[in-house]
Tab-separated table of C-alpha atoms in Angstrom:
chain	number	residue	atom	x	y	z
G	20	MET	CA	4.597	4.509	-22.468
G	21	ILE	CA	7.924	3.380	-21.045
G	22	LYS	CA	9.336	-0.098	-20.628
G	23	LEU	CA	10.286	-1.097	-17.111
G	24	VAL	CA	13.197	-3.248	-18.312
G	25	ASN	CA	15.532	-2.680	-21.261
G	26	LYS	CA	15.769	-6.219	-22.579
G	27	ASP	CA	19.028	-5.581	-24.444
G	28	THR	CA	20.984	-4.075	-21.545
G	29	ASN	CA	19.038	-5.477	-18.537
G	30	LYS	CA	18.829	-1.933	-17.157
G	31	ILE	CA	15.839	-0.838	-15.078
G	32	ASN	CA	14.059	2.428	-15.845
G	33	TYR	CA	14.437	3.922	-12.360
G	34	GLY	CA	12.641	7.095	-11.325
G	35	ILE	CA	9.221	8.689	-10.953
G	36	HIS	CA	6.981	7.902	-13.930
G	37	ASP	CA	3.843	9.892	-14.728
G	38	THR	CA	3.134	7.760	-17.761
G	39	LYS	CA	1.933	4.286	-18.695
G	40	ILE	CA	4.378	1.503	-17.940
G	41	ASP	CA	5.045	-1.694	-19.863
G	42	PHE	CA	5.663	-3.845	-16.790
G	43	ASN	CA	7.915	-6.358	-18.554
G	44	TRP	CA	9.444	-7.835	-15.398
G	45	LYS	CA	9.961	-11.240	-17.038
G	46	ASP	CA	12.604	-9.686	-19.299
G	47	TYR	CA	14.785	-8.862	-16.331
G	48	VAL	CA	17.745	-11.189	-15.769
G	49	LEU	CA	18.099	-11.855	-12.040
G	50	HIS	CA	21.409	-13.018	-10.567
G	51	ASN	CA	22.229	-14.851	-7.367
G	52	PHE	CA	24.859	-13.961	-4.760
G	53	TRP	CA	27.608	-15.385	-6.999
G	54	ASP	CA	26.473	-13.306	-10.010
G	55	LYS	CA	25.067	-16.359	-11.751
G	56	LYS	CA	21.809	-16.099	-13.672
G	57	VAL	CA	18.982	-17.758	-11.740
G	58	ASN	CA	16.764	-20.300	-13.471
G	59	GLN	CA	13.186	-19.623	-14.499
G	60	PHE	CA	11.706	-21.257	-11.408
G	61	LYS	CA	13.769	-19.193	-8.957
G	62	HIS	CA	13.159	-16.082	-11.047
G	63	LYS	CA	9.399	-16.466	-10.702
G	64	LEU	CA	9.693	-17.439	-7.044
G	65	ALA	CA	11.635	-14.243	-6.252
G	66	PHE	CA	9.028	-11.915	-7.769
G	67	HIS	CA	6.604	-10.637	-5.103
G	68	LYS	CA	3.773	-8.139	-5.110
G	69	PHE	CA	1.013	-6.779	-2.908
G	70	HIS	CA	-2.045	-4.573	-3.126
G	71	PHE	CA	-3.646	-2.580	-0.342
G	72	VAL	CA	-6.766	-0.436	-0.498
G	73	SER	CA	-8.383	1.448	2.365
G	74	PHE	CA	-11.431	3.653	2.845
G	75	THR	CA	-11.573	6.386	5.449
G	76	SER	CA	-14.525	8.414	6.636
G	77	GLN	CA	-15.076	10.485	9.754
G	78	ASP	CA	-15.980	7.371	11.769
G	79	TYR	CA	-14.667	4.331	9.859
G	80	ILE	CA	-11.569	2.797	8.322
G	81	ILE	CA	-11.828	-0.304	6.126
G	82	GLY	CA	-8.592	-1.959	5.001
G	83	LEU	CA	-8.109	-4.809	2.522
G	84	ALA	CA	-4.722	-6.331	1.591
G	85	ILE	CA	-3.626	-9.052	-0.840
G	86	ILE	CA	-0.022	-10.233	-0.471
G	87	ASP	CA	1.672	-12.481	-3.031
G	88	VAL	CA	4.986	-14.096	-2.045
G	89	SER	CA	4.902	-16.605	-4.929
G	90	ILE	CA	4.481	-19.771	-2.877
G	91	ALA	CA	1.253	-18.497	-1.298
G	92	LYS	CA	-1.010	-15.492	-1.082
G	93	ASN	CA	-2.445	-13.924	2.037
G	94	ILE	CA	-5.653	-11.885	2.208
G	95	PHE	CA	-6.365	-9.859	5.331
G	96	GLY	CA	-8.316	-6.821	6.424
G	97	TYR	CA	-10.493	-5.184	9.043
G	98	VAL	CA	-13.265	-2.713	9.754
G	99	TYR	CA	-12.591	-0.107	12.432
G	100	LYS	CA	-15.229	2.163	13.968
G	101	LYS	CA	-14.365	5.202	16.020
G	102	ASP	CA	-14.924	4.697	19.757
G	103	LYS	CA	-15.611	0.968	19.228
G	104	GLY	CA	-12.307	-0.309	17.829
G	105	ILE	CA	-11.934	-3.079	15.246
G	106	ILE	CA	-15.435	-4.502	14.896
G	107	THR	CA	-14.434	-7.290	12.504
G	108	GLN	CA	-11.280	-8.615	10.844
G	109	TRP	CA	-10.220	-11.493	8.603
G	110	GLN	CA	-7.142	-13.326	7.377
G	111	LYS	CA	-6.757	-16.235	4.962
G	112	THR	CA	-3.801	-17.885	3.237
G	113	ILE	CA	-4.498	-19.212	-0.260
G	114	SER	CA	-2.427	-21.498	-2.443
G	115	ASN	CA	-1.022	-20.013	-5.619
G	116	ARG	CA	-3.213	-21.851	-8.111
G	117	HIS	CA	-6.524	-20.728	-6.628
G	118	ILE	CA	-6.231	-16.973	-7.103
G	119	LYS	CA	-5.667	-14.681	-10.073
G	120	PHE	CA	-3.370	-11.722	-9.429
G	121	THR	CA	-2.045	-10.249	-12.677
G	122	ASN	CA	1.247	-8.382	-13.037
G	123	ASP	CA	0.076	-5.605	-15.381
G	124	ILE	CA	-0.099	-2.578	-13.109
G	125	ASP	CA	-2.148	-0.490	-15.554
G	126	HIS	CA	-4.718	-3.188	-16.337
G	127	ASN	CA	-4.703	-5.190	-13.152
G	128	GLN	CA	-7.026	-7.980	-12.049
G	129	ILE	CA	-7.298	-9.797	-8.722
G	130	GLN	CA	-9.905	-12.542	-8.476
G	131	TYR	CA	-10.666	-15.287	-5.987
G	132	HIS	CA	-13.826	-17.265	-5.265
G	133	SER	CA	-14.631	-19.953	-2.707
G	134	LYS	CA	-17.591	-20.955	-0.551
G	135	LYS	CA	-16.483	-18.574	2.212
G	136	MET	CA	-14.790	-15.737	0.346
G	137	SER	CA	-15.101	-13.858	-2.921
G	138	LEU	CA	-12.767	-11.127	-4.143
G	139	SER	CA	-12.689	-9.155	-7.369
G	140	ILE	CA	-10.637	-6.013	-8.088
G	141	GLU	CA	-10.233	-4.609	-11.585
G	142	LYS	CA	-8.179	-1.568	-12.547
G	143	ASN	CA	-8.043	-0.012	-16.021
G	144	ILE	CA	-5.858	3.054	-16.431
G	145	ASP	CA	-7.378	3.815	-19.860
G	146	THR	CA	-10.925	4.153	-18.532
G	147	THR	CA	-9.554	5.396	-15.152
G	148	ASN	CA	-11.906	2.899	-13.548
G	149	VAL	CA	-11.261	0.830	-10.415
G	150	VAL	CA	-14.059	-1.519	-9.345
G	151	GLY	CA	-13.891	-3.803	-6.340
G	152	HIS	CA	-15.978	-6.411	-4.529
G	153	PHE	CA	-15.172	-8.399	-1.399
G	154	ASN	CA	-17.231	-10.797	0.704
G	155	PHE	CA	-16.076	-12.965	3.602
G	156	LYS	CA	-18.396	-15.489	5.272
G	157	ASN	CA	-21.173	-12.909	4.958
G	158	ILE	CA	-19.502	-11.126	7.896
G	159	ILE	CA	-18.518	-8.326	5.557
G	160	SER	CA	-19.611	-7.383	2.077
G	161	LEU	CA	-17.838	-4.485	0.382
G	162	ASP	CA	-18.450	-2.923	-3.043
G	163	TYR	CA	-16.649	0.177	-4.259
G	164	GLN	CA	-15.711	2.191	-7.304
G	165	PHE	CA	-13.392	5.147	-7.906
G	166	ASN	CA	-11.400	6.759	-10.694
G	167	LEU	CA	-7.644	6.391	-10.975
G	168	GLY	CA	-5.799	7.505	-14.089
G	169	LEU	CA	-2.643	9.424	-14.952
G	170	GLU	CA	-4.485	12.690	-14.306
G	171	HIS	CA	-4.926	11.676	-10.654
G	172	LYS	CA	-1.154	11.924	-10.154
G	173	SER	CA	-0.376	8.703	-8.336
G	174	LEU	CA	3.207	8.416	-7.167
G	175	ARG	CA	4.685	5.708	-9.431
G	176	VAL	CA	8.272	5.005	-8.397
G	177	VAL	CA	10.902	2.471	-9.444
G	178	ASN	CA	13.863	2.070	-7.074
G	179	PRO	CA	17.037	-0.003	-6.938
G	180	ILE	CA	17.425	-2.101	-3.800
G	181	ASN	CA	20.867	-3.620	-4.283
G	182	PHE	CA	23.012	-4.921	-7.179
G	183	ASP	CA	20.199	-7.028	-8.625
G	184	ASN	CA	16.969	-6.311	-6.779
G	185	TRP	CA	14.507	-3.516	-7.523
G	186	SER	CA	10.983	-2.468	-6.596
G	187	PHE	CA	8.037	-0.639	-8.096
G	188	THR	CA	5.276	1.060	-6.146
G	189	GLU	CA	2.171	3.061	-6.996
G	190	LYS	CA	0.690	4.996	-4.118
G	191	ARG	CA	-2.194	7.454	-3.984
G	192	ALA	CA	-4.012	8.858	-0.947
G	193	GLY	CA	-7.254	10.814	-0.907
G	194	LEU	CA	-9.137	9.544	-3.970
G	195	LYS	CA	-12.783	10.504	-4.285
G	196	LEU	CA	-15.211	7.605	-4.546
G	197	THR	CA	-18.015	7.280	-7.065
G	198	ASN	CA	-19.648	4.467	-5.114
G	199	ILE	CA	-19.203	2.510	-1.892
G	200	LYS	CA	-21.403	0.130	0.071
G	201	ALA	CA	-20.323	-1.864	3.101
G	202	VAL	CA	-22.389	-4.379	5.073
G	203	VAL	CA	-20.955	-5.685	8.353
G	204	ASN	CA	-22.764	-8.423	10.303
G	205	ASN	CA	-25.856	-7.901	8.119
G	206	GLU	CA	-25.939	-4.176	8.907
G	207	ILE	CA	-25.236	-1.425	6.363
G	208	ILE	CA	-22.620	0.880	7.852
G	209	ASP	CA	-22.687	4.616	7.363
G	210	LEU	CA	-20.274	5.168	4.487
G	211	LYS	CA	-21.116	7.671	1.762
G	212	ALA	CA	-19.183	8.266	-1.443
G	213	ASN	CA	-19.105	12.032	-0.922
G	214	SER	CA	-17.625	11.785	2.585
G	215	THR	CA	-15.257	8.804	2.224
G	216	LEU	CA	-11.810	8.750	0.611
G	217	ALA	CA	-9.835	5.844	-0.859
G	218	THR	CA	-6.117	5.136	-0.599
G	219	ILE	CA	-4.218	2.580	-2.704
G	220	ASP	CA	-0.834	0.881	-2.683
G	221	TRP	CA	0.239	-1.444	-5.511
G	222	SER	CA	3.828	-2.664	-5.150
G	223	ALA	CA	5.892	-5.329	-6.888
G	224	GLY	CA	9.425	-6.361	-7.672
G	225	PHE	CA	12.387	-8.464	-6.674
G	226	PHE	CA	12.487	-7.448	-3.035
G	227	ARG	CA	15.116	-8.285	-0.489
G	228	ARG	CA	14.208	-11.283	1.626
G	229	ASN	CA	14.587	-9.069	4.677
G	230	THR	CA	12.308	-6.037	4.342
G	231	VAL	CA	11.713	-3.245	6.829
G	232	TRP	CA	9.670	-0.077	6.622
G	233	ALA	CA	7.657	2.497	8.521
G	234	TRP	CA	4.678	3.772	6.553
G	235	SER	CA	2.191	6.569	7.160
G	236	SER	CA	-1.004	7.187	5.186
G	237	GLY	CA	-3.873	9.599	5.713
G	238	ALA	CA	-6.681	11.309	3.807
G	239	THR	CA	-9.381	13.770	4.794
G	240	PHE	CA	-11.441	16.701	3.559
G	241	ILE	CA	-10.138	20.185	4.380
G	242	ASN	CA	-12.097	23.231	3.200
G	243	LYS	CA	-13.933	21.100	0.610
G	244	SER	CA	-10.646	19.777	-0.820
G	245	ASN	CA	-9.615	16.134	-0.586
G	246	VAL	CA	-6.179	16.026	1.034
G	247	GLY	CA	-3.978	12.941	1.329
G	248	PHE	CA	-0.402	12.008	2.110
G	249	ASN	CA	1.923	9.007	1.973
G	250	PHE	CA	5.223	8.928	3.876
G	251	THR	CA	7.688	6.012	4.111
G	252	ILE	CA	11.166	5.470	5.504
G	253	PHE	CA	13.751	2.674	5.495
G	254	HIS	CA	12.542	0.455	2.644
G	255	ASN	CA	13.486	1.084	-1.000
G	256	ASN	CA	13.396	4.835	-0.667
G	257	ALA	CA	17.009	6.044	-0.581
G	258	LEU	CA	17.037	7.204	-4.210
G	259	TYR	CA	13.392	8.042	-4.977
G	260	PRO	CA	11.444	8.276	-1.707
G	261	GLU	CA	7.814	7.185	-1.692
G	262	ASN	CA	6.683	10.451	-0.108
G	263	ALA	CA	3.997	12.768	-1.448
G	264	ILE	CA	1.105	15.052	-0.540
G	265	TRP	CA	-2.016	15.388	-2.675
G	266	VAL	CA	-4.577	18.181	-2.694
G	267	ASN	CA	-7.385	17.278	-5.080
G	268	ASN	CA	-5.513	16.001	-8.146
G	269	LYS	CA	-2.286	17.919	-7.606
G	270	ARG	CA	0.770	16.222	-6.136
G	271	GLU	CA	3.767	17.618	-4.299
G	272	TYR	CA	6.809	15.414	-3.876
G	273	VAL	CA	8.575	15.258	-0.510
G	274	ARG	CA	12.240	14.308	-0.506
G	275	ASP	CA	13.170	13.930	3.183
G	276	ILE	CA	10.947	12.683	6.003
G	277	LEU	CA	11.629	11.463	9.530
G	278	PHE	CA	9.669	9.191	11.886
G	279	SER	CA	10.007	9.216	15.658
G	280	TRP	CA	8.193	6.925	18.085
G	281	ASP	CA	8.414	5.029	21.341
G	282	TYR	CA	8.717	1.452	20.115
G	283	ASN	CA	7.935	0.081	23.582
G	284	ASP	CA	4.744	2.054	24.087
G	285	PRO	CA	3.106	3.333	20.888
G	286	TYR	CA	-0.287	3.695	22.573
G	287	HIS	CA	0.598	6.275	25.216
G	288	HIS	CA	3.127	8.336	23.264
G	289	LYS	CA	2.206	10.001	19.995
G	290	MET	CA	4.327	9.129	16.975
G	291	GLU	CA	5.850	12.037	15.067
G	292	ILE	CA	6.429	12.426	11.335
G	293	TYR	CA	8.259	15.522	10.158
G	294	THR	CA	10.679	17.027	7.681
G	295	PRO	CA	14.030	18.383	8.927
G	296	ASP	CA	12.805	21.955	8.352
G	297	HIS	CA	9.403	21.139	9.988
G	298	ARG	CA	7.418	22.259	6.939
G	299	ILE	CA	5.632	19.002	7.664
G	300	HIS	CA	5.037	18.059	11.274
G	301	ILE	CA	2.229	15.666	12.089
G	302	TYR	CA	1.375	13.521	15.085
G	303	PHE	CA	-0.273	10.119	15.205
G	304	GLU	CA	-2.256	8.913	18.215
G	305	THR	CA	-2.743	5.120	18.237
G	306	VAL	CA	-6.136	3.721	19.238
G	307	ALA	CA	-6.106	0.193	17.713
G	308	GLN	CA	-3.968	-2.122	15.624
G	309	LYS	CA	-4.047	-5.021	13.178
G	310	SER	CA	-0.916	-7.113	13.767
G	311	ASP	CA	0.611	-10.180	12.191
G	312	VAL	CA	3.488	-11.863	14.046
G	313	HIS	CA	3.924	-15.350	12.588
G	314	CYS	CA	6.236	-17.923	11.028
G	315	ARG	CA	4.937	-19.630	7.881
G	316	GLY	CA	6.237	-22.045	5.304
G	317	LEU	CA	8.423	-24.049	7.715
G	318	GLY	CA	9.966	-20.835	8.975
G	319	LEU	CA	10.903	-19.519	5.517
G	320	ILE	CA	8.382	-16.671	5.842
G	321	LYS	CA	8.441	-14.550	8.980
G	322	THR	CA	6.245	-11.507	9.490
G	323	ASN	CA	6.268	-8.988	12.309
G	324	PHE	CA	4.138	-6.032	11.403
G	325	HIS	CA	1.753	-3.757	13.225
G	326	GLN	CA	-0.711	-1.652	11.276
G	327	TYR	CA	-1.859	0.985	13.730
G	328	LEU	CA	-5.155	2.834	13.414
G	329	GLY	CA	-5.511	6.219	15.012
G	330	PHE	CA	-5.770	9.956	14.637
G	331	TYR	CA	-3.548	12.427	12.812
G	332	SER	CA	-3.124	16.082	13.687
G	333	GLY	CA	-0.555	18.801	13.031
G	334	HIS	CA	0.288	20.613	9.800
G	335	ILE	CA	1.665	20.065	6.309
G	336	SER	CA	2.913	22.439	3.648
G	337	PHE	CA	1.577	22.369	0.098
G	338	ASN	CA	2.581	24.840	-2.605
G	339	LYS	CA	4.471	26.761	0.104
G	340	LYS	CA	1.255	27.236	2.085
G	341	LYS	CA	0.711	25.812	5.547
G	342	ILE	CA	-2.328	23.546	5.941
G	343	VAL	CA	-3.485	22.833	9.474
G	344	ILE	CA	-4.731	19.259	9.733
G	345	PRO	CA	-7.865	18.676	11.788
G	346	LYS	CA	-7.942	15.516	13.875
G	347	PHE	CA	-8.852	12.645	11.537
G	348	LEU	CA	-8.521	8.871	11.196
G	349	GLY	CA	-5.532	7.336	9.430
G	350	LEU	CA	-3.008	4.495	9.315
G	351	LEU	CA	0.597	3.999	10.393
G	352	GLU	CA	2.492	0.743	9.913
G	353	LEU	CA	5.726	-0.649	11.318
G	354	HIS	CA	6.766	-3.649	9.271
G	355	LYS	CA	9.473	-6.314	9.402
G	356	ALA	CA	9.437	-9.419	7.216
G	357	LEU	CA	11.650	-12.247	6.069
G	358	TRP	CA	10.028	-13.730	2.969
């Protein structure tokens, strides 16, 4: 196990960590613009985190996100069906005191219950067990379970952002499920554990108020292997990029990645994601999107993000071997926020 923060020197343990992490973020001394130590209230207010989990099959994508910006938490998600678009979606802002969202990344709990919504996600790296439940107004009910431990080779990265700010992220695409059941509008949808893959993102830290990123995530079965990838540019990735490919439980790190798209017309022009040497070159065709363009908290929180749903194709390289990607469902997000 490693400590995230050296309490004596206030240094952060930057890098890629394939080990347990003592996420002792409270020991970090945060400074303001004038290099003065911030008080305990501002310290806690500046610490943000979010969790995203998605499930992809041949015909469906289900996404569920929980965002914590200290003063409030936002829960949103959707169910997409091929050829029908987004068949249901939800979004709810919750005050801080009504939801439990722990900061231990290896033994994490998220819990919320009300008359209209219930949410429970528990992760234990020791038992490699992740169990989740979500229900919203009886429009959707989702139960799932999968294994996630050190042997599954998540990409766990700690990056500097500027003089004082830093971020942690754990990403993993293409996890096999042990159980999943989804009911939408009182109808059980056709998701099976042996043909659906899970993708997770757990991120936290003292982020910049102004954050920007482009993010690509996909997972599918190729020749009986579960294949997944995560690619990101712009945000927090100059030193240790958040880019990786997984085939079964093996991971290959990707240093450099490029995104190219027509910002004015993402629907009629495919987005491209590629390495400079084109060992990786994939295309994304947009068919739907979940967007959030709002001002909240008297204008203190501004979000402008578009999570696109669509189809990937192209090729990737893993262990120096070219893998042709069949057309399959995935996600691509363009995100701007002031929080």
